[in-house]
XYZ file of C-alpha atoms in Angstrom:
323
model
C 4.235 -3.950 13.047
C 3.690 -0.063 12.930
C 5.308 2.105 10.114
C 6.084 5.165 12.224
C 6.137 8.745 10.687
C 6.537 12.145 12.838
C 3.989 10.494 15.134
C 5.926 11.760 18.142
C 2.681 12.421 20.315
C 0.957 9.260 19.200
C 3.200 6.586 18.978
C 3.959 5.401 22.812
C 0.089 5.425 23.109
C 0.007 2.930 20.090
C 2.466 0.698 21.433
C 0.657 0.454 25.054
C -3.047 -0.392 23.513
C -1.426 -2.919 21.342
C 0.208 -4.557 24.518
C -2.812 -4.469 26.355
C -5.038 -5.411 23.931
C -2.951 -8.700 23.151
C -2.844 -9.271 27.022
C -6.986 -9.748 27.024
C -6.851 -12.667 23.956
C -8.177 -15.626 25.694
C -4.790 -17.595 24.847
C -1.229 -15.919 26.415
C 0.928 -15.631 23.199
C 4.693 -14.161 22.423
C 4.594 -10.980 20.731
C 6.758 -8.157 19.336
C 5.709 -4.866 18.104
C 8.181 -3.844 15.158
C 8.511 -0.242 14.945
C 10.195 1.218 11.896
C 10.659 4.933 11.698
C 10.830 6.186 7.969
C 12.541 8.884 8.209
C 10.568 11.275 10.852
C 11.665 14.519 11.247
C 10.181 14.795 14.738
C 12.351 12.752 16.888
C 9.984 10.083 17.293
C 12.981 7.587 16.839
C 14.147 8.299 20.149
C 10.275 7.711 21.559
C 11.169 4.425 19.742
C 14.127 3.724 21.327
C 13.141 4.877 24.995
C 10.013 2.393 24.431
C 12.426 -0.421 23.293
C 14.534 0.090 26.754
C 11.615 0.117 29.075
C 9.472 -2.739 26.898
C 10.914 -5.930 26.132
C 8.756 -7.082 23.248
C 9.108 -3.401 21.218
C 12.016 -3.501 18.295
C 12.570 -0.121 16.834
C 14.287 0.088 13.226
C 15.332 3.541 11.398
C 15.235 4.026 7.671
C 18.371 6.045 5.715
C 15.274 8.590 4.941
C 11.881 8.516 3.564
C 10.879 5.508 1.558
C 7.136 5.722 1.842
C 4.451 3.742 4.076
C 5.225 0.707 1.515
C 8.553 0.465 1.409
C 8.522 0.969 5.338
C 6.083 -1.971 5.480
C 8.767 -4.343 3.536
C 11.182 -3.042 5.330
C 9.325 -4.580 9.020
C 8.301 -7.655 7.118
C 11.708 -8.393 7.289
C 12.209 -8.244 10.613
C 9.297 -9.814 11.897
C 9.931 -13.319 13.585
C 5.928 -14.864 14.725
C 3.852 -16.620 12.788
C 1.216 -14.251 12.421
C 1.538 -10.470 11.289
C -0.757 -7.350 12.251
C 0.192 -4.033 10.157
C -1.575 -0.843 11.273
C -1.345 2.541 11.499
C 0.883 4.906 14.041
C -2.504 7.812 14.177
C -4.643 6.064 16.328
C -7.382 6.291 13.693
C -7.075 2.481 13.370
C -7.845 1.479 16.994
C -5.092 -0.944 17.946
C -7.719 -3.083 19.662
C -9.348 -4.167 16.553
C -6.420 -6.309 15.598
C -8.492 -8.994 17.703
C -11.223 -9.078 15.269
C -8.818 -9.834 12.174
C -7.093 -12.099 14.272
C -10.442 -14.370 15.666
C -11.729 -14.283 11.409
C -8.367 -15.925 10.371
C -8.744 -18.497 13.160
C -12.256 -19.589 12.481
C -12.144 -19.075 8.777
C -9.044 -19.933 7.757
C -7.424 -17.318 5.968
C -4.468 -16.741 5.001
C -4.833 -12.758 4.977
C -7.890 -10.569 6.445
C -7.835 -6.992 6.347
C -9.951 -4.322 8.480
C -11.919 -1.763 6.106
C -13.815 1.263 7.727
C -17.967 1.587 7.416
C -17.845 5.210 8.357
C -14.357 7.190 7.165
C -12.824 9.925 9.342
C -10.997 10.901 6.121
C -11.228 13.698 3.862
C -13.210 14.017 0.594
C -10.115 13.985 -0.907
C -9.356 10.859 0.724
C -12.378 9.046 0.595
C -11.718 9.708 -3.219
C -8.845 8.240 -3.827
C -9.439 5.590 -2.010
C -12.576 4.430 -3.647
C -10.008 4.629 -6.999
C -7.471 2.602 -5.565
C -10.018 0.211 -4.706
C -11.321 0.110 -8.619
C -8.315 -0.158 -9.972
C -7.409 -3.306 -7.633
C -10.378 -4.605 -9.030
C -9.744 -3.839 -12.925
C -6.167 -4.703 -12.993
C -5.445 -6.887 -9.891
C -8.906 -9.151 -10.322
C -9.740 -8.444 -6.431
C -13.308 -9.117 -5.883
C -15.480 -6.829 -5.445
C -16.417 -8.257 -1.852
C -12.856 -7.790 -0.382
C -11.545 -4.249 0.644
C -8.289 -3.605 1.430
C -6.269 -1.733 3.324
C -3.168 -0.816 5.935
C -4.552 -2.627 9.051
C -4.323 -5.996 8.258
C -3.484 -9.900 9.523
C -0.935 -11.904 7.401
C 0.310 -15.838 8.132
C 4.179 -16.166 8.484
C 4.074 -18.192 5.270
C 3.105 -15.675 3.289
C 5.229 -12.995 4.248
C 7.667 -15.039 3.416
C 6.848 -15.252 -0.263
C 5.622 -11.601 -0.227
C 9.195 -10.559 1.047
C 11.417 -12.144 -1.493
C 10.008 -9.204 -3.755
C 12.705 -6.581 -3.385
C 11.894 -4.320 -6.775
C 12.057 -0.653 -5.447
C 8.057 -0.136 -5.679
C 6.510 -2.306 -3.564
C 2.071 -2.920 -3.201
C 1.453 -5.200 -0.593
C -2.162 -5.583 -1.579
C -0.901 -6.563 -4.846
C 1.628 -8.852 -3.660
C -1.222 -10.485 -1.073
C -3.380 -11.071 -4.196
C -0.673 -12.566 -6.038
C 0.407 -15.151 -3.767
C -3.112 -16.454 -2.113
C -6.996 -16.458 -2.771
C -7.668 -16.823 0.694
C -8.444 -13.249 1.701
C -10.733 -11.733 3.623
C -12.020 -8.168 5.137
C -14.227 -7.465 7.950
C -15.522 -4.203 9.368
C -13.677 -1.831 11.916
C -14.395 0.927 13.803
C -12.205 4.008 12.442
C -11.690 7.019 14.711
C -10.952 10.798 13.869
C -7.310 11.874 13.514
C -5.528 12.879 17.080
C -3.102 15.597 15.628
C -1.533 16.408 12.507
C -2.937 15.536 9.004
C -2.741 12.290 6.478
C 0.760 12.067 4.799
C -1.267 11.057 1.815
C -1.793 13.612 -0.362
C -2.436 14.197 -4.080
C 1.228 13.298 -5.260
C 1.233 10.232 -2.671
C -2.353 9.076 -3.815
C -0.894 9.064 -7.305
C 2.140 7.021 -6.299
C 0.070 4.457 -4.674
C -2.312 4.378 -7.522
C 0.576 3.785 -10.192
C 2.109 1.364 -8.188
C -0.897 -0.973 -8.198
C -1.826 0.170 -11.590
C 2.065 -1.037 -13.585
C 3.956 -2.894 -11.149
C 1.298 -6.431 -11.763
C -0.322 -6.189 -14.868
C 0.245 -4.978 -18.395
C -3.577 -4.141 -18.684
C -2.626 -0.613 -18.979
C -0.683 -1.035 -21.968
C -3.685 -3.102 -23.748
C -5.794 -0.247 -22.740
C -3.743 2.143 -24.705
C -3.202 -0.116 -28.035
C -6.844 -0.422 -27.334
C -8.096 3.091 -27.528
C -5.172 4.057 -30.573
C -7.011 1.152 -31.975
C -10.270 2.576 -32.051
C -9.248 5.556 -32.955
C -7.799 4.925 -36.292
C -10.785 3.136 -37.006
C -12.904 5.734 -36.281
C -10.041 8.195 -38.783
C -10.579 5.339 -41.209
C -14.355 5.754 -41.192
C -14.822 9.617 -41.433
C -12.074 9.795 -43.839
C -14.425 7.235 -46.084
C -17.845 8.858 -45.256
C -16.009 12.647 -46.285
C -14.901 10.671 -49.343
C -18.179 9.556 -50.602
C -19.873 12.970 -49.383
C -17.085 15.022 -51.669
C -17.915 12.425 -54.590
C -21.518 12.984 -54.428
C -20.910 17.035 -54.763
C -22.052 18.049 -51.467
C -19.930 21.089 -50.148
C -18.087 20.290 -47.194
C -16.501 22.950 -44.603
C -13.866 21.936 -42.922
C -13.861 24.114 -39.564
C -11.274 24.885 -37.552
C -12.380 24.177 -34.280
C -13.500 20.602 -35.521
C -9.618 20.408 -36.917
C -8.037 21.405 -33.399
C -10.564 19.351 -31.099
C -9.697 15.863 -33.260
C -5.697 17.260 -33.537
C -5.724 17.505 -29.279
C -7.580 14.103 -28.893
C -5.702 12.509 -30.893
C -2.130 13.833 -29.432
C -3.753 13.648 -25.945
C -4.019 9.624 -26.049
C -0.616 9.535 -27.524
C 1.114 11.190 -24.876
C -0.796 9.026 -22.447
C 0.472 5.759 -24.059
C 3.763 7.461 -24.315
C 3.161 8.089 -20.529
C 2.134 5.046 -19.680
C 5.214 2.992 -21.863
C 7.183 5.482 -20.041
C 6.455 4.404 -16.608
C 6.943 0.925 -17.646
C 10.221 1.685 -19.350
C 11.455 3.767 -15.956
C 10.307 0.957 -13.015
C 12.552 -1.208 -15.123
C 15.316 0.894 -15.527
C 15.168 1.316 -11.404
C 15.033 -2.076 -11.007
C 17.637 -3.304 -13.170
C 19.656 -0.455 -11.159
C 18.868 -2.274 -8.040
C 17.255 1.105 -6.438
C 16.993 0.101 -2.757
C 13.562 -0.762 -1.426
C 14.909 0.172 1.991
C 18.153 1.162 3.856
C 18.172 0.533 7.824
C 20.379 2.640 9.534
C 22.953 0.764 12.075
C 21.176 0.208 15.442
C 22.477 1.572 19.041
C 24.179 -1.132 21.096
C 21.591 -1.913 23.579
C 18.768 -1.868 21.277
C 20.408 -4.014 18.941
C 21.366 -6.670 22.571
C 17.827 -6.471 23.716
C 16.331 -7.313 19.883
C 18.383 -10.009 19.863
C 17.843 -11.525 23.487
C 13.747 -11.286 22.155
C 14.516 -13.060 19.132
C 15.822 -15.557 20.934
C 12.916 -16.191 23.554
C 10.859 -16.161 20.163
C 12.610 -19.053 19.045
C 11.809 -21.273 21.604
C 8.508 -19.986 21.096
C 7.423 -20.071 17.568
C 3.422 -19.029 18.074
C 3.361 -15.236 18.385
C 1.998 -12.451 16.742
């Protein structure tokens, strides 16, 4: 499964090193390769579609617009009909090829999910950044260990897509969700290349989104955080207010600055907004969600695309091993 995004140039080229490298696993096995487009402006769709004509096993899907990598991700999960599940990329910066070596750990070790993390990072500073603070924050609020990196080339057993998909909230963290649902995860090494064209979709406003969704949507850690620090700092008020008590008894002139007065008066407003912020966030997912905010919308497919994905899912059925 490949979330596609203005990947015009790069996409057919994903599709073909996917096919060949499931042609060299030592045992012949159905496959599809799920392709949904979430909302490219670069009329990669129709790549999609021409690909789905000439290949039997491709299965292009179009989103209403632009839900985000995540929601895109849900959105294939539900469409998927093997018993295994490879999510990766549509840059070429995850080599398609690698698939094989998630794919050989969950055979021999029995997981039920095993994810590909890179030694040596094509990305940006930037990048490198916020993923090293997604990664802590997994492990503060989501209990990952420390051992296991995730992220968006992975292998997943049928089963637990299954669970994973019957979330349908509008903000959606797959590595959450994985970590929820089973303890058997692994991640193992691949190679990582440097980007072909273009530039990451994940900038500072998407790195934030990401982080927030891992960081509210499983845990109310955040919100104990908050009570925790207005906690401490009352007691702290408490104390000074005593020791300034005792000094003033004692006859000891005390200046009150200003600058002292402004620095405690912005500290102290400064973690309030935050918890506000915070209780905020919480408050708004659930206001979403009780809205029923789509996770996804598929457009309608074409005729012939929609015959051919259905002739496949038939084969698959007599088939049930697949990827």
């Amino acid at each position: 499964m490949v979330p596609v995004y203005n990947s015009k140039h790069t996409i057919e080229m994903v599709v073909r090193r996917i096919a060949a490298a499931v042609h060299t696993l030592e045992t012949p096995v159905d496959f599809e390769i799920v392709l949904v487009d979430d909302g490219s402006r670069d009329g990669v769709y129709d790549v999609c579609r021409a690909l789905a004509v000439e290949l039997p096993y491709v299965r292009p899907f179009q989103l209403a617009r632009n839900f985000g990598q995540a929601n895109a991700l849900m959105a294939g999960l539900n469409q998927i009909t093997g018993d295994y599940v490879v999510c990766l990329d549509d840059d070429l910066q995850t080599p398609p090829e690698e698939f094989i070596k998630l794919y050989h750990t969950m055979q021999s070790g029995g997981f039920d999910v095993v994810y590909g993390y890179y030694e040596h990072k094509k990305h940006s500073a930037f990048r490198n950044f916020g993923t090293s603070l997604n990664e802590s924050m997994q492990t503060f609020i989501l209990n990952k260990p420390c051992n296991i990196h995730t992220s968006s080339y992975f292998i997943a057993k049928r089963y637990v897509v299954d669970i994973v998909k019957q979330y349908d909230k509008p903000f959606p963290y797959l590595p959450g969700l994985f970590l929820l649902m089973t303890g058997s995860v692994a991640s193992v090494p691949i190679h990582h290349d440097a980007r072909h064209e273009g530039r990451s979709g994940y900038g500072l406003v998407k790195l934030l989104e990401l982080w927030l969704n891992g960081f509210t949507n499983f845990s109310v850690k955040p919100l104990r955080i908050a009570s925790f620090a207005g906690t401490i700092i009352a007691l702290v008020a408490f104390v000074m207010m005593i020791v300034l008590f005792i000094l003033k008894l004692s006859g000891q002139d005390i200046q009150m600055g200003w600058t002292s007065t402004i620095v405690i008066l912005l500290f102290i407003g400064g973690v309030q907004l935050l918890s506000v912020g915070i209780l905020g966030e919480y408050i708004g997912r659930i206001y979403l969600s009780v809205n029923q905010t789509p996770q996804y919308v598929i457009k309608p497919e074409s005729p012939h695309v929609a015959d051919n994905a259905a002739a496949r899912v038939g084969q698959t059925e007599k088939k049930p091993e697949g990827v």
